[in-house]
DNA sequence: CTACCATTGTACCAGATGGTACATGTACCA
DNA sequence: TGGTACATGTACCATCTGGTACAATGGTAG
């Protein structure tokens, strides 16, 4: 079976999403999957090989969420942002989000096998949001700043949500951001200065 | 000397800020400090004991930055936010910030000895910002949402900055946020709907 | 049936890990 | 002077680590 490795990988990602990756040995992970550390080495070559593939999978899962960002016809930018936030803050995704931030933190510290996460973790998300902002009439400069801000808000509020579990508070903060974003779009009574 | 332990701790924090904490053994840390792992056990009891004290120190350093948030007379809220951002995004602090996010990620995954970081990592920052917002005339509800949003923006943009190193872009995004914040303060031509 | 190939179990390895036992040094206090 | 408390070095321990050697499956294609 070609995808025995794929199934093992998916299970491994779920396991480390649930239990953390930083403190787990090959043997612990293998035991959690009902296999032996021998099999992990066989399929992935080394612990770092497994780590790399796990991170590839985390990236892929994030991109799958990003793909849902596709603009629906007739939907306002604000409503799209609300839909996106509702989806990405779904508690069912929390283990994945936690794993994302754990790996992100290790990548920032240069742990071997993780750093390629950093290559796209910002820009892959920025580009579609920039395009969206420009479609709303923002200048390229404004769209870039707005996209960066939107990404920061999302990641920051996810951290808050994972930490406190206070969904209502995180939602309220996100709503405040979206309201402000809409107010800064052109074609309205200029809200500034 | 009573503070031999304190000096060792400070050096240990600097070391792990520079090299990461997740992948380092007691021996590696000790070697980096010019001492032996025996001494770390002697002073801190165990590896987890050292970990706990390192995190206490990271928290303390963060609070020291927070203390600088004190409102200067005659300064607008926006200018205060700008001053705060300039300070906390100083490249000299990047190793500490990286360590903060690394430990934060591990705490979210429940690594023993780290989780008490989570107790205050949000609320300790929120409270002064809420007070500030209310001093600017916001309702308590609005001040809470605005504080949460501001904290998320700051943490999110720090992640961006550590990842990309693109200071100009991060500054522009922060400036856009602050401008929007000021526009949402009462006492101005209502910018919304 | 046989030959082959992917897969898996068992057993092992050298090295690193956190932690301990014990002896030694060193300063200060009586 | 002697003692006492902190500090440090050396040596060691059991355990765990990632990784390997090798044999045994089991299915499949000739």
CSV table of C-alpha atoms (C1' of nucleotides) in Angstrom, one decimal:
chain,number,residue,atom,x,y,z
A,1,UNK,CA,0.0,0.0,0.0
A,2,UNK,CA,1.5,3.3,-1.1
A,3,UNK,CA,-0.3,5.4,1.4
A,4,UNK,CA,0.6,3.5,4.5
A,5,UNK,CA,3.2,6.2,5.1
A,6,UNK,CA,0.6,8.9,4.5
A,7,UNK,CA,-1.8,7.4,7.0
A,8,UNK,CA,1.0,7.1,9.5
A,9,UNK,CA,2.0,10.7,8.9
A,10,UNK,CA,-1.6,12.0,9.4
A,11,UNK,CA,-1.9,10.1,12.6
A,12,UNK,CA,1.5,11.4,13.8
A,13,UNK,CA,0.4,15.0,13.1
A,14,UNK,CA,-2.8,14.4,15.1
A,15,UNK,CA,-0.8,12.9,17.9
A,16,UNK,CA,1.7,15.8,18.2
A,17,UNK,CA,-1.1,18.3,17.7
A,18,UNK,CA,-2.7,16.8,20.8
A,19,UNK,CA,0.4,16.1,22.9
A,20,UNK,CA,3.0,18.6,21.7
A,21,UNK,CA,6.0,17.8,19.5
A,22,UNK,CA,8.8,19.5,21.5
A,23,UNK,CA,9.0,17.0,24.3
A,24,UNK,CA,8.1,13.7,22.6
A,25,UNK,CA,10.6,11.1,21.5
A,26,UNK,CA,10.2,8.8,18.6
A,27,UNK,CA,9.2,6.0,20.9
A,28,UNK,CA,6.5,8.0,22.6
A,29,UNK,CA,5.1,9.1,19.3
A,30,UNK,CA,5.2,5.6,17.9
A,31,UNK,CA,3.5,4.2,21.0
A,32,UNK,CA,0.7,6.8,20.6
A,33,UNK,CA,0.2,5.6,17.0
A,34,UNK,CA,0.2,1.9,18.0
A,35,UNK,CA,3.4,1.2,16.1
A,36,UNK,CA,7.1,1.1,16.9
A,37,UNK,CA,9.8,3.7,16.6
A,38,UNK,CA,11.4,1.3,14.2
A,39,UNK,CA,8.6,2.0,11.7
A,40,UNK,CA,8.9,5.8,12.0
A,41,UNK,CA,12.6,5.5,11.2
A,42,UNK,CA,11.8,3.1,8.3
A,43,UNK,CA,9.2,5.5,6.7
A,44,UNK,CA,10.8,8.8,7.5
A,45,UNK,CA,14.5,8.0,7.7
A,46,UNK,CA,15.1,10.0,10.9
A,47,UNK,CA,13.4,11.9,13.5
A,48,UNK,CA,14.2,15.1,11.7
A,49,UNK,CA,12.7,13.6,8.5
A,50,UNK,CA,9.5,13.0,10.4
A,51,UNK,CA,9.6,16.5,11.8
A,52,UNK,CA,10.0,18.0,8.4
A,53,UNK,CA,7.0,16.0,7.0
A,54,UNK,CA,4.9,16.9,10.0
A,55,UNK,CA,5.6,20.6,9.4
A,56,UNK,CA,4.8,20.2,5.7
A,57,UNK,CA,1.5,18.7,6.7
A,58,UNK,CA,0.8,21.6,9.1
A,59,UNK,CA,1.5,24.0,6.4
A,60,UNK,CA,-0.8,22.1,4.0
A,61,UNK,CA,-3.6,22.1,6.5
A,62,UNK,CA,-3.2,25.9,7.0
A,63,UNK,CA,-3.3,26.4,3.2
A,64,UNK,CA,-6.5,24.4,3.1
A,65,UNK,CA,-8.1,26.8,5.4
A,66,UNK,CA,-6.6,29.7,3.4
A,67,UNK,CA,-8.2,28.2,0.2
A,68,UNK,CA,-11.6,28.7,1.8
A,69,UNK,CA,-10.9,32.4,1.8
A,70,UNK,CA,-12.2,32.5,-1.8
A,71,UNK,CA,-14.4,35.5,-2.2
A,72,UNK,CA,-18.0,34.7,-2.6
A,73,UNK,CA,-19.9,36.9,-5.0
A,74,UNK,CA,-21.8,39.8,-3.5
A,75,UNK,CA,-20.1,39.3,-0.1
A,76,UNK,CA,-18.6,42.4,1.5
A,77,UNK,CA,-15.0,42.3,2.6
A,78,UNK,CA,-16.1,42.5,6.2
A,79,UNK,CA,-18.4,39.6,6.0
A,80,UNK,CA,-15.7,37.6,4.3
A,81,UNK,CA,-13.4,38.4,7.2
A,82,UNK,CA,-16.1,37.3,9.7
A,83,UNK,CA,-16.6,34.1,7.8
A,84,UNK,CA,-12.9,33.4,7.8
A,85,UNK,CA,-12.5,34.2,11.5
A,86,UNK,CA,-15.4,31.9,12.4
A,87,UNK,CA,-13.7,29.1,10.5
A,88,UNK,CA,-10.2,29.5,11.7
A,89,UNK,CA,-11.1,30.0,15.3
A,90,UNK,CA,-13.3,26.8,15.4
A,91,UNK,CA,-12.4,24.9,18.5
A,92,UNK,CA,-12.1,21.7,16.4
A,93,UNK,CA,-9.0,23.3,14.9
A,94,UNK,CA,-7.4,24.3,18.2
A,95,UNK,CA,-5.0,21.4,18.4
A,96,UNK,CA,-3.7,22.2,14.9
A,97,UNK,CA,-3.4,25.9,15.8
A,98,UNK,CA,-1.6,25.0,19.0
A,99,UNK,CA,0.8,22.8,17.1
A,100,UNK,CA,1.3,25.6,14.5
A,101,UNK,CA,2.3,28.1,17.2
A,102,UNK,CA,4.6,25.6,19.0
A,103,UNK,CA,6.4,24.8,15.8
A,104,UNK,CA,6.5,28.5,14.9
A,105,UNK,CA,8.2,29.3,18.1
A,106,UNK,CA,10.8,26.6,17.6
A,107,UNK,CA,11.4,27.8,14.0
A,108,UNK,CA,12.0,31.3,15.3
A,109,UNK,CA,14.7,29.8,17.5
A,110,UNK,CA,16.3,28.0,14.6
A,111,UNK,CA,15.5,24.4,15.4
A,112,UNK,CA,16.8,22.3,12.5
A,113,UNK,CA,14.1,21.0,10.2
A,114,UNK,CA,11.6,23.6,11.2
A,115,UNK,CA,13.0,26.8,9.7
A,116,UNK,CA,11.6,26.4,6.2
A,117,UNK,CA,8.2,27.1,7.9
A,118,UNK,CA,9.3,30.7,8.1
A,119,UNK,CA,9.8,31.1,4.4
A,120,UNK,CA,6.1,31.4,3.6
A,121,UNK,CA,4.3,31.7,6.9
A,122,UNK,CA,3.8,35.4,6.4
A,123,UNK,CA,3.9,36.1,2.7
A,124,UNK,CA,1.7,33.1,1.6
A,125,UNK,CA,-1.1,34.7,3.6
A,126,UNK,CA,-0.3,38.3,2.8
A,127,UNK,CA,-0.6,38.1,-0.9
A,128,UNK,CA,-4.3,37.1,-1.2
A,129,UNK,CA,-5.3,39.6,1.5
A,130,UNK,CA,-3.4,42.3,-0.4
A,131,UNK,CA,-5.3,41.4,-3.6
A,132,UNK,CA,-8.5,41.6,-1.7
A,133,UNK,CA,-7.8,45.0,-0.3
A,134,UNK,CA,-6.9,46.4,-3.7
A,135,UNK,CA,-10.1,45.0,-5.1
A,136,UNK,CA,-11.8,47.1,-2.4
A,137,UNK,CA,-10.2,50.2,-3.8
A,138,UNK,CA,-7.2,50.5,-1.5
A,139,UNK,CA,-3.9,51.7,-2.9
A,140,UNK,CA,-1.1,49.1,-3.0
A,141,UNK,CA,0.6,50.7,-0.1
A,142,UNK,CA,-2.5,50.8,2.0
A,143,UNK,CA,-3.5,47.3,1.0
A,144,UNK,CA,-0.1,46.0,2.1
A,145,UNK,CA,-0.3,47.6,5.5
A,146,UNK,CA,-3.9,46.5,5.9
A,147,UNK,CA,-3.1,42.9,5.0
A,148,UNK,CA,-0.2,42.8,7.4
A,149,UNK,CA,-2.4,44.2,10.1
A,150,UNK,CA,-5.2,41.8,9.4
A,151,UNK,CA,-2.8,38.8,9.6
A,152,UNK,CA,-1.3,40.1,12.9
A,153,UNK,CA,-4.8,40.6,14.4
A,154,UNK,CA,-5.8,37.1,13.4
A,155,UNK,CA,-2.7,35.5,14.8
A,156,UNK,CA,-2.7,37.6,17.9
A,157,UNK,CA,-6.3,36.9,18.6
A,158,UNK,CA,-5.8,33.2,18.1
A,159,UNK,CA,-3.0,33.2,20.7
A,160,UNK,CA,-5.4,35.1,23.0
A,161,UNK,CA,-8.2,32.6,22.3
A,162,UNK,CA,-5.9,29.5,22.9
A,163,UNK,CA,-4.7,31.0,26.1
A,164,UNK,CA,-7.8,32.3,27.7
A,165,UNK,CA,-10.5,30.3,25.9
A,166,UNK,CA,-12.6,33.5,26.0
A,167,UNK,CA,-14.4,33.2,22.7
A,168,UNK,CA,-16.8,36.1,23.3
A,169,UNK,CA,-13.9,38.5,24.1
A,170,UNK,CA,-11.9,37.4,21.1
A,171,UNK,CA,-14.9,37.7,18.8
A,172,UNK,CA,-15.7,41.2,20.1
A,173,UNK,CA,-12.1,42.3,19.5
A,174,UNK,CA,-12.2,40.8,16.0
A,175,UNK,CA,-15.5,42.6,15.3
A,176,UNK,CA,-14.0,45.8,16.4
A,177,UNK,CA,-11.2,45.4,14.0
A,178,UNK,CA,-13.4,44.5,11.1
A,179,UNK,CA,-15.6,47.5,11.8
A,180,UNK,CA,-12.6,49.7,11.8
A,181,UNK,CA,-11.3,48.1,8.6
A,182,UNK,CA,-14.5,48.8,6.8
A,183,UNK,CA,-14.5,52.4,8.0
A,184,UNK,CA,-11.0,52.9,6.5
A,185,UNK,CA,-12.1,51.7,3.0
A,186,UNK,CA,-12.4,54.4,0.4
A,187,UNK,CA,-15.9,55.4,-0.8
A,188,UNK,CA,-17.1,56.4,2.6
A,189,UNK,CA,-17.1,59.7,4.4
A,190,UNK,CA,-13.4,60.1,5.1
A,191,UNK,CA,-13.1,59.0,8.7
A,192,UNK,CA,-9.6,60.3,9.4
A,193,UNK,CA,-8.1,63.6,10.3
B,1,UNK,CA,27.6,35.5,47.6
B,2,UNK,CA,23.8,35.4,47.7
B,3,UNK,CA,23.3,36.4,44.1
B,4,UNK,CA,25.6,33.9,42.5
B,5,UNK,CA,22.5,32.0,41.6
B,6,UNK,CA,20.9,35.2,40.2
B,7,UNK,CA,23.8,35.9,38.0
B,8,UNK,CA,23.8,32.3,36.8
B,9,UNK,CA,20.1,32.6,36.1
B,10,UNK,CA,20.5,35.9,34.1
B,11,UNK,CA,23.2,34.3,32.1
B,12,UNK,CA,21.1,31.2,31.5
B,13,UNK,CA,18.2,33.3,30.2
B,14,UNK,CA,20.5,35.2,27.8
B,15,UNK,CA,21.9,31.9,26.6
B,16,UNK,CA,18.5,30.3,25.9
B,17,UNK,CA,17.2,33.5,24.4
B,18,UNK,CA,20.1,33.3,21.9
B,19,UNK,CA,20.1,29.5,21.3
B,20,UNK,CA,16.6,28.3,22.1
B,21,UNK,CA,15.5,26.4,25.1
B,22,UNK,CA,13.6,23.5,23.6
B,23,UNK,CA,16.5,21.6,22.2
B,24,UNK,CA,19.2,22.3,24.8
B,25,UNK,CA,20.3,19.9,27.6
B,26,UNK,CA,21.5,20.9,31.0
B,27,UNK,CA,25.1,20.2,29.9
B,28,UNK,CA,24.8,22.3,26.8
B,29,UNK,CA,23.4,25.2,28.7
B,30,UNK,CA,26.0,24.9,31.4
B,31,UNK,CA,28.8,24.7,28.8
B,32,UNK,CA,27.4,27.9,27.3
B,33,UNK,CA,27.7,29.6,30.7
B,34,UNK,CA,31.2,28.3,31.5
B,35,UNK,CA,30.0,26.1,34.3
B,36,UNK,CA,29.0,22.5,34.7
B,37,UNK,CA,25.5,20.9,34.7
B,38,UNK,CA,26.3,19.9,38.2
B,39,UNK,CA,26.1,23.5,39.2
B,40,UNK,CA,22.7,24.1,37.5
B,41,UNK,CA,21.3,21.1,39.4
B,42,UNK,CA,22.8,22.5,42.6
B,43,UNK,CA,21.3,25.9,42.3
B,44,UNK,CA,18.0,25.0,40.7
B,45,UNK,CA,17.3,21.5,41.9
B,46,UNK,CA,16.3,20.1,38.5
B,47,UNK,CA,16.1,20.9,34.9
B,48,UNK,CA,12.4,21.8,35.4
B,49,UNK,CA,13.4,24.0,38.3
B,50,UNK,CA,15.7,25.9,36.0
B,51,UNK,CA,13.0,26.1,33.4
B,52,UNK,CA,10.5,27.6,35.8
B,53,UNK,CA,13.0,30.2,36.9
B,54,UNK,CA,13.9,31.1,33.4
B,55,UNK,CA,10.2,31.7,32.6
B,56,UNK,CA,9.8,33.7,35.7
B,57,UNK,CA,12.6,35.9,34.5
B,58,UNK,CA,11.1,36.2,31.0
B,59,UNK,CA,7.9,37.3,32.6
B,60,UNK,CA,9.7,39.8,34.7
B,61,UNK,CA,11.5,41.3,31.8
B,62,UNK,CA,8.2,41.6,29.9
B,63,UNK,CA,6.7,43.4,32.9
B,64,UNK,CA,9.7,45.8,32.9
B,65,UNK,CA,8.8,46.8,29.4
B,66,UNK,CA,5.2,47.1,30.4
B,67,UNK,CA,6.1,49.4,33.3
B,68,UNK,CA,7.5,51.8,30.7
B,69,UNK,CA,3.9,52.1,29.4
B,70,UNK,CA,3.3,54.7,32.0
B,71,UNK,CA,1.3,57.6,30.5
B,72,UNK,CA,3.3,60.7,30.1
B,73,UNK,CA,1.4,63.9,30.8
B,74,UNK,CA,0.0,65.6,27.7
B,75,UNK,CA,0.8,62.6,25.5
B,76,UNK,CA,-2.0,61.4,23.2
B,77,UNK,CA,-2.9,57.7,23.4
B,78,UNK,CA,-1.7,57.2,19.8
B,79,UNK,CA,1.7,58.7,20.6
B,80,UNK,CA,2.0,56.6,23.6
B,81,UNK,CA,1.2,53.5,21.5
B,82,UNK,CA,3.9,54.6,19.0
B,83,UNK,CA,6.4,55.0,21.8
B,84,UNK,CA,5.5,51.6,23.2
B,85,UNK,CA,5.8,49.9,19.9
B,86,UNK,CA,9.2,51.5,19.2
B,87,UNK,CA,10.4,50.2,22.5
B,88,UNK,CA,9.1,46.7,22.3
B,89,UNK,CA,10.1,46.1,18.7
B,90,UNK,CA,13.7,47.2,19.3
B,91,UNK,CA,16.0,44.6,17.7
B,92,UNK,CA,18.0,44.5,20.9
B,93,UNK,CA,15.0,42.8,22.5
B,94,UNK,CA,14.5,40.3,19.7
B,95,UNK,CA,16.2,37.4,21.4
B,96,UNK,CA,14.0,37.9,24.4
B,97,UNK,CA,10.9,38.2,22.3
B,98,UNK,CA,11.9,35.0,20.4
B,99,UNK,CA,12.3,33.2,23.7
B,100,UNK,CA,9.0,34.5,24.8
B,101,UNK,CA,7.2,33.1,21.8
B,102,UNK,CA,9.1,29.8,22.0
B,103,UNK,CA,8.1,29.3,25.6
B,104,UNK,CA,4.6,30.5,24.9
B,105,UNK,CA,4.2,27.8,22.2
B,106,UNK,CA,5.4,25.1,24.5
B,107,UNK,CA,3.1,26.4,27.3
B,108,UNK,CA,0.1,26.2,25.0
B,109,UNK,CA,1.0,22.5,24.5
B,110,UNK,CA,1.2,21.9,28.2
B,111,UNK,CA,4.9,21.4,28.7
B,112,UNK,CA,5.4,20.9,32.5
B,113,UNK,CA,6.9,23.9,34.2
B,114,UNK,CA,5.8,26.4,31.5
B,115,UNK,CA,2.1,26.5,31.9
B,116,UNK,CA,2.0,29.1,34.6
B,117,UNK,CA,3.1,31.5,32.0
B,118,UNK,CA,-0.4,31.4,30.6
B,119,UNK,CA,-2.0,32.6,33.8
B,120,UNK,CA,-1.1,36.2,33.2
B,121,UNK,CA,0.2,36.4,29.7
B,122,UNK,CA,-3.0,38.0,28.5
B,123,UNK,CA,-4.7,39.7,31.5
B,124,UNK,CA,-1.6,41.3,33.0
B,125,UNK,CA,-1.3,43.3,29.8
B,126,UNK,CA,-4.9,43.8,29.2
B,127,UNK,CA,-5.8,45.6,32.4
B,128,UNK,CA,-3.6,48.7,32.0
B,129,UNK,CA,-4.6,49.1,28.3
B,130,UNK,CA,-8.3,48.9,29.3
B,131,UNK,CA,-7.7,51.6,31.9
B,132,UNK,CA,-6.1,53.7,29.3
B,133,UNK,CA,-8.9,53.3,26.9
B,134,UNK,CA,-11.5,54.2,29.5
B,135,UNK,CA,-9.5,57.3,30.3
B,136,UNK,CA,-9.8,58.2,26.6
B,137,UNK,CA,-13.6,58.1,27.0
B,138,UNK,CA,-14.3,54.6,25.8
B,139,UNK,CA,-17.0,52.5,27.5
B,140,UNK,CA,-15.8,49.6,29.5
B,141,UNK,CA,-17.0,47.2,26.8
B,142,UNK,CA,-15.3,49.1,24.0
B,143,UNK,CA,-12.2,49.5,26.1
B,144,UNK,CA,-12.0,45.8,26.7
B,145,UNK,CA,-12.3,45.0,23.0
B,146,UNK,CA,-9.9,47.7,22.0
B,147,UNK,CA,-7.3,46.5,24.6
B,148,UNK,CA,-7.6,42.9,23.4
B,149,UNK,CA,-7.3,44.1,19.8
B,150,UNK,CA,-4.2,46.2,20.6
B,151,UNK,CA,-2.5,43.3,22.4
B,152,UNK,CA,-3.2,41.0,19.5
B,153,UNK,CA,-1.9,43.5,17.0
B,154,UNK,CA,1.3,43.9,19.0
B,155,UNK,CA,1.9,40.2,19.3
B,156,UNK,CA,1.0,39.5,15.8
B,157,UNK,CA,3.2,42.2,14.4
B,158,UNK,CA,6.1,41.1,16.6
B,159,UNK,CA,5.7,37.6,15.1
B,160,UNK,CA,5.7,39.1,11.6
B,161,UNK,CA,8.8,41.2,12.5
B,162,UNK,CA,10.8,38.3,13.9
B,163,UNK,CA,9.9,36.2,10.9
B,164,UNK,CA,10.5,38.6,8.0
B,165,UNK,CA,12.7,41.3,9.6
B,166,UNK,CA,10.7,43.8,7.6
B,167,UNK,CA,10.7,46.7,10.0
B,168,UNK,CA,9.2,49.2,7.6
B,169,UNK,CA,6.3,47.0,6.8
B,170,UNK,CA,5.6,46.2,10.4
B,171,UNK,CA,5.8,49.9,11.3
B,172,UNK,CA,3.4,50.8,8.5
B,173,UNK,CA,0.9,48.2,9.7
B,174,UNK,CA,1.2,49.4,13.3
B,175,UNK,CA,0.7,53.0,12.2
B,176,UNK,CA,-2.4,52.0,10.3
B,177,UNK,CA,-3.7,50.4,13.4
B,178,UNK,CA,-3.0,53.4,15.6
B,179,UNK,CA,-4.6,55.8,13.1
B,180,UNK,CA,-7.7,53.6,13.1
B,181,UNK,CA,-7.7,53.4,16.9
B,182,UNK,CA,-7.6,57.2,17.2
B,183,UNK,CA,-10.4,57.5,14.7
B,184,UNK,CA,-12.6,55.2,16.8
B,185,UNK,CA,-12.2,57.3,19.9
B,186,UNK,CA,-15.2,59.4,21.0
B,187,UNK,CA,-15.2,63.1,20.6
B,188,UNK,CA,-14.6,63.0,16.9
B,189,UNK,CA,-16.9,63.1,14.0
B,190,UNK,CA,-18.4,59.6,14.3
B,191,UNK,CA,-16.5,57.6,11.8
B,192,UNK,CA,-18.8,54.6,11.7
B,193,UNK,CA,-22.1,53.8,10.0
C,1,DC,C1',6.7,-23.1,-6.5
C,2,DT,C1',10.0,-19.7,-6.3
C,3,DA,C1',12.0,-15.4,-6.2
C,4,DC,C1',11.5,-10.9,-4.9
C,5,DC,C1',10.2,-6.9,-2.4
C,6,DA,C1',8.0,-4.1,0.9
C,7,DT,C1',7.1,-4.3,5.6
C,8,DT,C1',7.7,-5.3,10.5
C,9,DG,C1',9.6,-7.5,14.9
C,10,DT,C1',13.6,-8.3,18.0
C,11,DA,C1',17.6,-7.2,19.6
C,12,DC,C1',21.1,-4.4,20.0
C,13,DC,C1',24.4,-0.2,20.0
C,14,DA,C1',26.9,4.0,21.4
C,15,DG,C1',26.1,8.2,23.2
C,16,DA,C1',23.6,11.6,25.7
C,17,DT,C1',20.4,12.6,29.4
C,18,DG,C1',19.0,14.2,34.2
C,19,DG,C1',20.4,13.2,38.6
C,20,DT,C1',23.3,11.6,42.7
C,21,DA,C1',27.4,10.4,45.9
C,22,DC,C1',31.2,12.0,47.8
C,23,DA,C1',35.3,14.4,48.2
C,24,DT,C1',37.4,18.9,48.1
C,25,DG,C1',37.9,23.7,48.3
C,26,DT,C1',37.1,28.2,50.4
C,27,DA,C1',35.5,31.7,53.0
C,28,DC,C1',33.8,33.6,57.2
C,29,DC,C1',32.8,33.2,62.3
C,30,DA,C1',33.7,31.6,66.9
D,1,DT,C1',42.7,27.6,65.8
D,2,DG,C1',38.8,24.9,64.5
D,3,DG,C1',34.4,24.5,62.6
D,4,DT,C1',30.7,25.3,59.6
D,5,DA,C1',28.1,26.4,55.5
D,6,DC,C1',28.2,27.3,50.8
D,7,DA,C1',30.3,26.1,46.5
D,8,DT,C1',32.5,23.2,43.1
D,9,DG,C1',34.9,19.2,40.8
D,10,DT,C1',35.0,14.2,39.7
D,11,DA,C1',33.0,10.2,39.0
D,12,DC,C1',29.3,7.6,38.5
D,13,DC,C1',24.4,5.8,37.8
D,14,DA,C1',20.1,4.1,35.4
D,15,DT,C1',17.5,5.4,31.8
D,16,DC,C1',16.4,7.0,27.5
D,17,DT,C1',17.7,8.6,22.9
D,18,DG,C1',18.0,8.1,17.8
D,19,DG,C1',19.6,4.8,14.8
D,20,DT,C1',21.2,0.1,13.0
D,21,DA,C1',21.6,-5.2,11.9
D,22,DC,C1',19.3,-8.9,10.8
D,23,DA,C1',15.9,-12.1,10.6
D,24,DA,C1',11.2,-13.1,9.7
D,25,DT,C1',6.9,-12.2,7.7
D,26,DG,C1',3.6,-11.7,3.9
D,27,DG,C1',2.0,-10.9,-0.6
D,28,DT,C1',2.7,-10.8,-5.5
D,29,DA,C1',4.6,-11.6,-10.1
D,30,DG,C1',7.2,-14.9,-13.0
